[in-house]
Amino acid sequence: MIPIRDNIRPRRFPLVNYAFIGLNILIFLYQVTLGPEGALDFVYTFGVIPENITNVLAGDLFVLGPASLFPLISATFLHGGWLHLIGNMLYLWVFGDNIEDCLGSINYLMAYVLMGVVASLGHIISNPLSPIPLIGASGAIAGVLGAYFILYPWAKVVALIPLGFFFTFVEIPAMIYLLFWFLLQIFNSVLAQVGDGAQMVAWWAHVGGFISGLVVGIVIKKLGLRVC
């Protein structure tokens, strides 16, 4: 199911959400200009390498300094290809504007970064010694989806569903759409773990990000911090 739009229109211009989308696109375009080898070096420098972060958290933090954890943030703005980028930005476009509208721009900015970090940690916990870099905004966006699940459960999501050679549009309650999405991430996470352990997609980052978004949504509601 590919989300096309929802039926909730934000009351304020989603400046931060558009800035995130623009920044992701600009950084990817820069990656493209580096060529294959340069782009690979760029990813290994600013992507999250679980093995490195595990070593840092295990005792090297005082030697290397907090800057050694910067990839936990920078990796959120890197992508491995056009489809990777477009897919992530589509989800951010559909769901992110409402979360910014509800949290306020500053809170949304901080929550997005925090959820991206938690998502990366979720991936690291699942495979702490992996030398393969993790990149992509999907973990942070999973957090956006989790917050949306709490804050807009009865919104309607228009989704494109492929049926063989045909496509159809279906309007689905956000709660159902996002619950199905989350269960699919858990299923793929478990499947990857019981398989050969290799993960082309960081499923546990999606799970961790979504759970962090649920927490953000619940805290916002409990403390009465929502402005929507």
GROMACS .gro file of C-alpha atoms in nm:
model
  228
    1MET     CA    1   0.000   0.000   0.000
    2ILE     CA    2   0.142   0.334  -0.107
    3PRO     CA    3   0.009   0.638   0.080
    4ILE     CA    4  -0.103   0.922  -0.146
    5ARG     CA    5  -0.261   1.168   0.095
    6ASP     CA    6  -0.461   1.195   0.414
    7ASN     CA    7  -0.774   1.398   0.489
    8ILE     CA    8  -0.619   1.617   0.760
    9ARG     CA    9  -0.508   1.957   0.637
   10PRO     CA   10  -0.253   2.136   0.858
   11ARG     CA   11  -0.352   2.479   0.988
   12ARG     CA   12   0.001   2.615   0.967
   13PHE     CA   13   0.266   2.601   0.698
   14PRO     CA   14   0.482   2.291   0.778
   15LEU     CA   15   0.814   2.471   0.744
   16VAL     CA   16   1.028   2.217   0.929
   17ASN     CA   17   0.876   1.920   0.748
   18TYR     CA   18   0.938   2.083   0.409
   19ALA     CA   19   1.290   2.171   0.524
   20PHE     CA   20   1.355   1.805   0.611
   21ILE     CA   21   1.232   1.697   0.268
   22GLY     CA   22   1.441   1.961   0.093
   23LEU     CA   23   1.752   1.877   0.296
   24ASN     CA   24   1.721   1.506   0.219
   25ILE     CA   25   1.690   1.580  -0.153
   26LEU     CA   26   1.981   1.824  -0.156
   27ILE     CA   27   2.213   1.587   0.031
   28PHE     CA   28   2.121   1.302  -0.203
   29LEU     CA   29   2.191   1.520  -0.508
   30TYR     CA   30   2.529   1.600  -0.353
   31GLN     CA   31   2.593   1.228  -0.304
   32VAL     CA   32   2.524   1.170  -0.672
   33THR     CA   33   2.787   1.428  -0.773
   34LEU     CA   34   3.053   1.239  -0.576
   35GLY     CA   35   3.052   0.938  -0.807
   36PRO     CA   36   3.033   0.575  -0.689
   37GLU     CA   37   3.354   0.570  -0.484
   38GLY     CA   38   3.305   0.915  -0.337
   39ALA     CA   39   2.946   0.839  -0.245
   40LEU     CA   40   3.056   0.516  -0.075
   41ASP     CA   41   3.315   0.705   0.131
   42PHE     CA   42   3.049   0.963   0.218
   43VAL     CA   43   2.812   0.691   0.341
   44TYR     CA   44   3.083   0.523   0.549
   45THR     CA   45   3.174   0.859   0.703
   46PHE     CA   46   2.825   0.984   0.789
   47GLY     CA   47   2.623   0.663   0.804
   48VAL     CA   48   2.570   0.464   1.122
   49ILE     CA   49   2.809   0.170   1.140
   50PRO     CA   50   2.679  -0.044   1.429
   51GLU     CA   51   3.022  -0.184   1.510
   52ASN     CA   52   3.166   0.166   1.552
   53ILE     CA   53   2.879   0.297   1.764
   54THR     CA   54   2.892  -0.016   1.982
   55ASN     CA   55   3.262   0.042   2.045
   56VAL     CA   56   3.203   0.407   2.122
   57LEU     CA   57   2.924   0.333   2.369
   58ALA     CA   58   3.131   0.054   2.524
   59GLY     CA   59   3.401   0.290   2.640
   60ASP     CA   60   3.557   0.491   2.358
   61LEU     CA   61   3.319   0.787   2.402
   62PHE     CA   62   3.553   0.962   2.646
   63VAL     CA   63   3.842   0.913   2.404
   64LEU     CA   64   3.667   1.000   2.078
   65GLY     CA   65   3.423   1.257   2.218
   66PRO     CA   66   3.050   1.311   2.157
   67ALA     CA   67   3.118   1.395   1.790
   68SER     CA   68   3.175   1.025   1.730
   69LEU     CA   69   2.800   0.978   1.777
   70PHE     CA   70   2.712   1.235   1.510
   71PRO     CA   71   2.633   0.963   1.251
   72LEU     CA   72   2.328   0.876   1.461
   73ILE     CA   73   2.188   1.205   1.331
   74SER     CA   74   2.359   1.248   0.994
   75ALA     CA   75   2.264   0.899   0.870
   76THR     CA   76   1.900   1.004   0.881
   77PHE     CA   77   1.963   1.238   0.586
   78LEU     CA   78   2.143   0.990   0.357
   79HIS     CA   79   1.986   0.756   0.103
   80GLY     CA   80   2.103   0.470  -0.112
   81GLY     CA   81   1.914   0.546  -0.432
   82TRP     CA   82   1.627   0.732  -0.595
   83LEU     CA   83   1.361   0.479  -0.493
   84HIS     CA   84   1.488   0.482  -0.135
   85LEU     CA   85   1.469   0.861  -0.127
   86ILE     CA   86   1.133   0.898  -0.305
   87GLY     CA   87   0.964   0.634  -0.091
   88ASN     CA   88   1.079   0.794   0.232
   89MET     CA   89   0.993   1.146   0.124
   90LEU     CA   90   0.645   1.038   0.016
   91TYR     CA   91   0.570   0.910   0.366
   92LEU     CA   92   0.718   1.222   0.522
   93TRP     CA   93   0.510   1.442   0.289
   94VAL     CA   94   0.185   1.263   0.373
   95PHE     CA   95   0.224   1.227   0.750
   96GLY     CA   96   0.489   1.472   0.867
   97ASP     CA   97   0.300   1.798   0.811
   98ASN     CA   98   0.025   1.698   1.054
   99ILE     CA   99   0.269   1.597   1.327
  100GLU     CA  100   0.448   1.930   1.294
  101ASP     CA  101   0.111   2.104   1.305
  102CYS     CA  102   0.023   1.919   1.626
  103LEU     CA  103   0.358   1.944   1.806
  104GLY     CA  104   0.468   2.284   1.684
  105SER     CA  105   0.774   2.335   1.464
  106ILE     CA  106   1.045   2.335   1.734
  107ASN     CA  107   0.905   2.033   1.917
  108TYR     CA  108   0.865   1.852   1.587
  109LEU     CA  109   1.225   1.920   1.490
  110MET     CA  110   1.355   1.785   1.822
  111ALA     CA  111   1.120   1.486   1.818
  112TYR     CA  112   1.215   1.393   1.461
  113VAL     CA  113   1.587   1.394   1.541
  114LEU     CA  114   1.533   1.201   1.865
  115MET     CA  115   1.315   0.939   1.695
  116GLY     CA  116   1.580   0.897   1.425
  117VAL     CA  117   1.844   0.834   1.691
  118VAL     CA  118   1.625   0.581   1.872
  119ALA     CA  119   1.554   0.405   1.542
  120SER     CA  120   1.926   0.374   1.471
  121LEU     CA  121   1.985   0.236   1.820
  122GLY     CA  122   1.713  -0.021   1.756
  123HIS     CA  123   1.905  -0.140   1.452
  124ILE     CA  124   2.234  -0.143   1.644
  125ILE     CA  125   2.085  -0.353   1.923
  126SER     CA  126   1.967  -0.609   1.668
  127ASN     CA  127   2.309  -0.634   1.502
  128PRO     CA  128   2.571  -0.462   1.723
  129LEU     CA  129   2.882  -0.579   1.538
  130SER     CA  130   2.770  -0.515   1.183
  131PRO     CA  131   3.027  -0.328   0.970
  132ILE     CA  132   2.759  -0.225   0.718
  133PRO     CA  133   2.647   0.139   0.738
  134LEU     CA  134   2.285   0.221   0.810
  135ILE     CA  135   2.141   0.515   0.616
  136GLY     CA  136   1.798   0.655   0.542
  137ALA     CA  137   1.521   0.864   0.694
  138SER     CA  138   1.286   0.568   0.736
  139GLY     CA  139   1.362   0.522   1.106
  140ALA     CA  140   1.274   0.881   1.191
  141ILE     CA  141   0.974   0.864   0.958
  142ALA     CA  142   0.861   0.548   1.136
  143GLY     CA  143   0.858   0.765   1.448
  144VAL     CA  144   0.637   1.014   1.266
  145LEU     CA  145   0.400   0.728   1.182
  146GLY     CA  146   0.394   0.615   1.544
  147ALA     CA  147   0.308   0.966   1.663
  148TYR     CA  148   0.039   0.990   1.393
  149PHE     CA  149  -0.110   0.661   1.516
  150ILE     CA  150  -0.164   0.821   1.859
  151LEU     CA  151  -0.259   1.174   1.756
  152TYR     CA  152  -0.470   1.111   1.443
  153PRO     CA  153  -0.603   0.753   1.471
  154TRP     CA  154  -0.933   0.830   1.294
  155ALA     CA  155  -0.785   1.022   1.002
  156LYS     CA  156  -0.834   0.867   0.659
  157VAL     CA  157  -0.539   0.767   0.440
  158VAL     CA  158  -0.585   0.733   0.066
  159ALA     CA  159  -0.357   0.451  -0.048
  160LEU     CA  160  -0.265   0.315  -0.388
  161ILE     CA  161  -0.289  -0.064  -0.397
  162PRO     CA  162  -0.140  -0.258  -0.690
  163LEU     CA  163  -0.349  -0.554  -0.807
  164GLY     CA  164  -0.139  -0.732  -1.065
  165PHE     CA  165  -0.132  -0.503  -1.369
  166PHE     CA  166  -0.402  -0.278  -1.223
  167PHE     CA  167  -0.408  -0.020  -0.947
  168THR     CA  168  -0.687   0.095  -0.721
  169PHE     CA  169  -0.726   0.369  -0.463
  170VAL     CA  170  -0.863   0.280  -0.119
  171GLU     CA  171  -0.944   0.507   0.175
  172ILE     CA  172  -0.829   0.343   0.497
  173PRO     CA  173  -0.852   0.463   0.860
  174ALA     CA  174  -0.505   0.572   0.972
  175MET     CA  175  -0.516   0.337   1.270
  176ILE     CA  176  -0.566   0.035   1.043
  177TYR     CA  177  -0.313   0.147   0.783
  178LEU     CA  178  -0.040   0.219   1.038
  179LEU     CA  179  -0.107  -0.091   1.247
  180PHE     CA  180  -0.074  -0.305   0.935
  181TRP     CA  181   0.248  -0.120   0.845
  182PHE     CA  182   0.392  -0.176   1.194
  183LEU     CA  183   0.303  -0.545   1.206
  184LEU     CA  184   0.465  -0.589   0.865
  185GLN     CA  185   0.789  -0.437   1.001
  186ILE     CA  186   0.785  -0.675   1.299
  187PHE     CA  187   0.720  -0.973   1.072
  188ASN     CA  188   1.009  -0.878   0.842
  189SER     CA  189   1.235  -0.811   1.143
  190VAL     CA  190   1.176  -1.157   1.287
  191LEU     CA  191   1.207  -1.317   0.945
  192ALA     CA  192   1.545  -1.150   0.892
  193GLN     CA  193   1.671  -1.261   1.234
  194VAL     CA  194   1.575  -1.628   1.192
  195GLY     CA  195   1.717  -1.628   0.841
  196ASP     CA  196   2.083  -1.573   0.762
  197GLY     CA  197   2.091  -1.253   0.971
  198ALA     CA  198   2.162  -1.032   0.671
  199GLN     CA  199   1.931  -0.733   0.648
  200MET     CA  200   1.907  -0.534   0.329
  201VAL     CA  201   1.644  -0.323   0.507
  202ALA     CA  202   1.690  -0.209   0.867
  203TRP     CA  203   1.358  -0.349   0.988
  204TRP     CA  204   1.440  -0.310   1.356
  205ALA     CA  205   1.513   0.058   1.297
  206HIS     CA  206   1.156   0.089   1.169
  207VAL     CA  207   1.022  -0.094   1.474
  208GLY     CA  208   1.228   0.115   1.716
  209GLY     CA  209   1.135   0.437   1.540
  210PHE     CA  210   0.762   0.356   1.543
  211ILE     CA  211   0.769   0.271   1.914
  212SER     CA  212   0.953   0.596   1.990
  213GLY     CA  213   0.682   0.780   1.797
  214LEU     CA  214   0.413   0.610   2.004
  215VAL     CA  215   0.590   0.733   2.316
  216VAL     CA  216   0.617   1.086   2.178
  217GLY     CA  217   0.247   1.088   2.090
  218ILE     CA  218   0.145   0.957   2.433
  219VAL     CA  219   0.366   1.208   2.618
  220ILE     CA  220   0.231   1.494   2.409
  221LYS     CA  221  -0.127   1.391   2.488
  222LYS     CA  222  -0.066   1.324   2.859
  223LEU     CA  223   0.114   1.652   2.920
  224GLY     CA  224  -0.128   1.852   2.712
  225LEU     CA  225   0.152   1.979   2.491
  226ARG     CA  226  -0.027   1.928   2.161
  227VAL     CA  227  -0.124   2.245   1.980
  228CYS     CA  228  -0.361   2.073   1.733
   0.00000   0.00000   0.00000
